[in-house]
Short mmCIF file of C-alpha atoms and ligand atoms in Angstrom, two decimals:
data_model
loop_
_atom_site.label_atom_id
_atom_site.label_comp_id
_atom_site.label_asym_id
_atom_site.label_seq_id
_atom_site.Cartn_x
_atom_site.Cartn_y
_atom_site.Cartn_z
CA VAL A 1 0.14 0.19 -0.04
CA ASN A 2 1.35 3.92 -0.75
CA VAL A 3 0.78 5.48 2.39
CA GLU A 4 1.44 8.53 0.69
CA PHE A 5 -1.61 7.77 -1.72
CA GLU A 6 -3.74 6.84 0.89
CA TRP A 7 -3.34 9.71 2.75
CA LEU A 8 -4.19 11.62 -0.48
CA LYS A 9 -7.02 9.55 -0.97
CA ARG A 10 -8.18 10.70 1.79
CA ALA A 11 -7.87 14.38 1.13
CA ALA A 12 -10.22 14.26 -1.60
CA GLY A 13 -12.85 12.04 -0.03
CA GLU A 14 -12.74 14.30 2.96
CA ARG A 15 -12.73 17.65 0.33
CA ALA A 16 -15.57 15.83 -1.53
CA ALA A 17 -17.54 14.93 2.18
CA GLU A 18 -17.64 18.24 2.60
CA LEU A 19 -19.90 19.37 -0.80
CA VAL A 20 -22.47 17.50 1.12
CA GLU A 21 -25.54 19.26 2.29
CA ASP A 22 -28.26 18.69 4.81
CA GLY A 23 -31.34 16.48 3.56
CA MET A 24 -28.94 15.59 -0.10
CA ARG A 25 -29.75 12.59 -1.71
CA VAL A 26 -26.00 11.21 -2.46
CA GLY A 27 -24.41 8.77 -5.10
CA LEU A 28 -21.68 6.43 -3.36
CA GLY A 29 -18.83 5.17 -5.83
CA SER A 30 -17.03 2.30 -5.62
CA GLY A 31 -12.95 1.89 -4.95
CA SER A 32 -10.50 2.78 -2.37
CA THR A 33 -10.93 6.79 -3.08
CA ALA A 34 -14.63 6.53 -3.06
CA LEU A 35 -14.58 4.75 0.02
CA ALA A 36 -12.34 7.38 1.51
CA PHE A 37 -15.38 9.56 0.82
CA VAL A 38 -18.08 7.44 2.15
CA GLY A 39 -16.23 7.47 5.49
CA ALA A 40 -15.82 11.03 5.34
CA LEU A 41 -19.61 11.43 5.03
CA GLY A 42 -19.82 8.62 8.01
CA GLN A 43 -18.01 11.13 10.21
CA ARG A 44 -20.50 14.16 8.93
CA THR A 45 -23.63 12.13 9.59
CA ARG A 46 -22.41 11.60 13.02
CA ASP A 47 -21.79 14.86 13.44
CA GLY A 48 -25.35 15.47 12.95
CA LEU A 49 -25.76 15.78 9.05
CA ARG A 50 -28.92 14.01 7.89
CA VAL A 51 -28.06 12.80 4.19
CA THR A 52 -30.26 9.62 2.15
CA ALA A 53 -27.60 7.46 -0.36
CA VAL A 54 -27.16 5.42 -3.12
CA ALA A 55 -24.52 2.97 -3.24
CA THR A 56 -22.86 1.66 -6.56
CA SER A 57 -21.74 -1.61 -4.78
CA GLU A 58 -21.94 -4.04 -2.07
CA GLN A 59 -18.72 -3.14 -0.81
CA THR A 60 -19.61 0.38 -1.08
CA ALA A 61 -23.16 -0.88 0.64
CA GLU A 62 -21.14 -2.45 3.54
CA ALA A 63 -19.20 0.50 4.08
CA ALA A 64 -21.83 2.85 4.42
CA ARG A 65 -24.06 0.63 6.63
CA SER A 66 -21.63 0.63 9.34
CA ALA A 67 -20.21 4.08 8.65
CA GLY A 68 -24.22 4.91 9.54
CA ILE A 69 -24.95 6.77 6.12
CA GLU A 70 -28.90 5.74 5.64
CA LEU A 71 -28.88 3.85 2.57
CA VAL A 72 -31.71 4.08 -0.18
CA GLN A 73 -33.00 2.88 -3.68
CA LEU A 74 -32.09 4.42 -7.01
CA ASP A 75 -35.82 5.57 -7.70
CA ALA A 76 -35.70 8.98 -8.00
CA PRO A 77 -32.50 11.78 -9.28
CA LEU A 78 -30.00 12.63 -6.76
CA ASP A 79 -28.04 16.08 -5.64
CA LEU A 80 -24.53 14.69 -6.27
CA ALA A 81 -22.74 11.24 -6.78
CA VAL A 82 -19.24 11.15 -5.72
CA ASP A 83 -16.77 8.43 -6.95
CA GLY A 84 -12.94 7.40 -8.36
CA ALA A 85 -11.80 6.77 -11.58
CA ASP A 86 -9.01 5.03 -13.05
CA ALA A 87 -8.41 8.11 -15.53
CA ILE A 88 -9.38 11.61 -15.63
CA GLU A 89 -8.47 13.44 -18.63
CA ARG A 90 -7.46 17.24 -18.15
CA GLY A 91 -10.19 20.00 -19.48
CA SER A 92 -12.59 17.19 -20.54
CA LEU A 93 -12.30 15.56 -17.30
CA ALA A 94 -13.71 12.56 -19.37
CA ALA A 95 -12.85 9.01 -17.59
CA ILE A 96 -11.99 5.93 -17.39
CA LYS A 97 -13.85 3.74 -14.87
CA GLY A 98 -14.03 0.27 -13.83
CA LEU A 99 -11.10 -1.45 -12.91
CA GLY A 100 -12.94 -2.44 -9.87
CA GLY A 101 -15.75 -3.61 -11.81
CA ALA A 102 -18.76 -1.38 -10.46
CA LEU A 103 -19.22 0.70 -13.80
CA VAL A 104 -22.92 -0.13 -14.98
CA ARG A 105 -24.36 0.91 -11.41
CA GLU A 106 -21.31 3.42 -11.23
CA ARG A 107 -23.42 5.24 -14.70
CA LEU A 108 -26.46 4.98 -13.24
CA VAL A 109 -25.70 6.52 -10.41
CA ALA A 110 -23.34 9.09 -12.24
CA GLU A 111 -26.61 9.70 -14.78
CA ALA A 112 -29.11 9.79 -11.64
CA ALA A 113 -26.93 13.17 -10.46
CA ARG A 114 -27.61 17.01 -10.82
CA ARG A 115 -23.77 17.18 -9.94
CA PHE A 116 -21.48 14.10 -10.49
CA VAL A 117 -17.93 15.17 -8.88
CA LEU A 118 -14.48 12.85 -9.83
CA ILE A 119 -12.15 12.19 -6.47
CA ALA A 120 -8.56 10.91 -7.44
CA ASP A 121 -5.06 11.27 -6.32
CA ASP A 122 -2.77 13.05 -9.12
CA SER A 123 -1.62 9.51 -10.56
CA LYS A 124 -4.97 9.09 -12.22
CA LEU A 125 -4.49 12.77 -13.95
CA VAL A 126 -3.50 12.11 -17.94
CA ASP A 127 -3.26 14.87 -20.11
CA HIS A 128 -5.48 12.46 -22.89
CA LEU A 129 -7.17 9.62 -21.78
CA VAL A 130 -5.51 7.41 -24.72
CA GLU A 131 -2.25 8.33 -22.59
CA SER A 132 -3.33 5.85 -19.92
CA GLN A 133 -3.34 2.34 -22.86
CA PRO A 134 -2.16 0.18 -22.71
CA ASP A 135 -1.88 -0.08 -18.87
CA ILE A 136 -6.10 0.97 -18.37
CA PRO A 137 -7.96 -1.27 -20.48
CA ILE A 138 -11.25 0.27 -21.39
CA PRO A 139 -13.98 -2.51 -19.20
CA VAL A 140 -16.69 -3.76 -20.70
CA GLU A 141 -19.36 -5.37 -18.79
CA VAL A 142 -21.07 -7.82 -21.03
CA LEU A 143 -24.15 -11.05 -20.28
CA PRO A 144 -22.62 -14.29 -19.43
CA PHE A 145 -24.52 -15.43 -22.27
CA GLY A 146 -22.80 -16.10 -25.50
CA TRP A 147 -19.82 -14.00 -23.68
CA GLN A 148 -17.66 -15.10 -26.52
CA LEU A 149 -19.62 -13.78 -29.65
CA THR A 150 -19.99 -10.39 -27.63
CA GLY A 151 -16.08 -10.67 -27.09
CA ALA A 152 -15.34 -11.63 -31.06
CA ARG A 153 -17.85 -8.45 -31.51
CA LEU A 154 -15.66 -6.15 -29.37
CA SER A 155 -12.63 -7.13 -31.22
CA ALA A 156 -13.88 -4.80 -33.85
CA TYR A 157 -12.82 -2.19 -31.76
CA GLY A 158 -9.88 -3.61 -29.29
CA GLU A 159 -8.41 -6.60 -28.03
CA PRO A 160 -10.98 -7.93 -25.18
CA LYS A 161 -9.63 -9.87 -22.36
CA LEU A 162 -11.66 -11.80 -19.74
CA ARG A 163 -11.22 -10.84 -16.40
CA GLY A 164 -10.17 -13.10 -13.78
CA SER A 165 -10.35 -12.94 -10.10
CA GLU A 166 -8.08 -13.84 -7.55
CA ALA A 167 -9.38 -17.56 -7.37
CA GLY A 168 -8.59 -17.47 -11.36
CA LYS A 169 -12.19 -18.07 -12.21
CA PRO A 170 -13.68 -15.41 -14.05
CA PHE A 171 -14.50 -12.12 -12.16
CA VAL A 172 -18.48 -11.96 -12.03
CA SER A 173 -20.40 -8.29 -11.08
CA ASP A 174 -22.43 -7.21 -8.30
CA ASN A 175 -24.93 -7.68 -11.33
CA GLY A 176 -24.02 -11.27 -12.02
CA ASN A 177 -22.22 -10.40 -15.32
CA LEU A 178 -18.46 -10.81 -16.74
CA ILE A 179 -16.31 -7.93 -17.60
CA LEU A 180 -14.19 -7.86 -21.31
CA ASP A 181 -11.47 -5.47 -20.56
CA LEU A 182 -10.52 -3.70 -23.95
CA PHE A 183 -6.84 -3.29 -24.70
CA GLY A 184 -5.33 -1.61 -27.80
CA CYS A 185 -8.74 0.61 -28.43
CA ASP A 186 -8.57 3.16 -31.14
CA TRP A 187 -8.94 5.97 -29.56
CA ARG A 188 -9.39 8.97 -32.23
CA GLU A 189 -13.43 9.25 -31.87
CA PRO A 190 -14.16 8.48 -28.33
CA ALA A 191 -17.53 9.68 -28.12
CA THR A 192 -17.97 7.44 -31.53
CA LEU A 193 -15.86 4.75 -29.67
CA ALA A 194 -18.28 5.12 -26.45
CA ALA A 195 -22.05 4.88 -28.92
CA ARG A 196 -20.36 1.68 -30.47
CA LEU A 197 -19.35 -0.29 -27.58
CA LYS A 198 -22.79 0.41 -26.18
CA ALA A 199 -24.71 0.10 -29.30
CA THR A 200 -22.60 -4.15 -29.33
CA THR A 201 -25.57 -6.56 -28.67
CA GLY A 202 -24.60 -8.54 -25.35
CA VAL A 203 -22.77 -5.78 -23.91
CA VAL A 204 -24.51 -4.22 -20.58
CA ASP A 205 -22.27 -0.88 -20.50
CA HIS A 206 -18.69 0.42 -20.66
CA GLY A 207 -16.28 2.20 -18.19
CA LEU A 208 -15.47 5.21 -20.76
CA PHE A 209 -17.40 8.09 -19.04
CA LEU A 210 -17.69 11.30 -21.61
CA GLY A 211 -18.98 14.07 -20.67
CA LEU A 212 -20.47 13.20 -17.10
CA ALA A 213 -17.95 14.74 -14.54
CA SER A 214 -18.78 18.43 -13.97
CA THR A 215 -16.17 19.04 -11.09
CA ALA A 216 -12.57 16.69 -10.14
CA LEU A 217 -11.75 17.18 -6.67
CA ILE A 218 -7.58 15.67 -7.31
CA ALA A 219 -5.22 15.79 -4.25
CA THR A 220 -1.62 16.34 -4.68
CA PRO A 221 0.43 16.31 -1.95
CA ALA A 222 0.47 20.73 -2.25
CA GLY A 223 -3.14 20.49 -1.67
CA VAL A 224 -6.74 19.22 -3.29
CA ALA A 225 -7.19 21.08 -6.65
CA VAL A 226 -10.70 21.85 -8.43
CA LEU A 227 -10.67 20.94 -11.50
CA ASN A 228 -13.83 22.06 -13.49
CA ALA A 229 -14.96 20.64 -17.15
CA GLY A 230 -14.18 22.72 -19.68
CA ALA A 231 -12.02 24.77 -18.25
CA PRO A 232 -8.80 25.87 -19.55
CA ARG A 233 -6.02 22.63 -18.53
C1 5RP B 1 -14.78 0.85 -10.03
C2 5RP B 1 -14.12 2.57 -10.21
C3 5RP B 1 -13.26 3.00 -9.29
O1 5RP B 1 -13.79 3.99 -9.21
C4 5RP B 1 -12.14 2.98 -10.40
O2 5RP B 1 -11.31 1.41 -10.29
C5 5RP B 1 -11.04 3.19 -8.79
O3 5RP B 1 -10.53 2.99 -8.34
P1 5RP B 1 -9.40 3.43 -7.14
O4 5RP B 1 -9.91 4.48 -6.28
O5 5RP B 1 -9.73 2.16 -5.56
O6 5RP B 1 -8.15 3.59 -7.37
O7 5RP B 1 -14.37 2.88 -11.59
O8 5RP B 1 -15.63 0.63 -10.95
#
């Protein structure tokens, strides 16, 4: 564990928790940075803030419950959603998400929120998303039924690799689906790529989050920088 990153994640999470106002319905992202936000929000609720929240994964739901945050279903718009990312593009705040395997619920929550805020340490910030490859693929969640053929369709856009779990078996998402990690994609038109992935039969969703985040809180050793989408880089 990189202690500095842990500290930075906590700083970003705490800063995001300051955005939450009394009575808000809040979306809780997934992954270690999002869990830092859940911890900080839990502290605020113990100090008297009243919120209800929607969790994007079973792991986050468990953390929220133990932090004393009241969980509700995603049955209405949210005021704010806060989530981590695997890579965030300076300027546009386009992001790659889903290395933690929660991308389907993460997008549902992000799109339900009036304001979607990304939190990360500065190692996640890139000038162009394309730079993050080959290390960071685009995760694509697919139905288990016929997944090999879905994979063959996806190979028109990159090289799909079935994600495994630590036990050596395929990784299974909270939705009971598989993840194909797409490497070596053609990034010239990210919006076209995103639309094609979404339109592929057998695909539930993908981890390209374009035009969703309005703000990114990026923790650096010098402090937490507030980046707004569309602002000069
Ligand atoms: C999970 C995600 C996470 O937000 C992403 O993987 C970042 O995780 P971490 O904060 O642990 O680096 O998209 O699906």
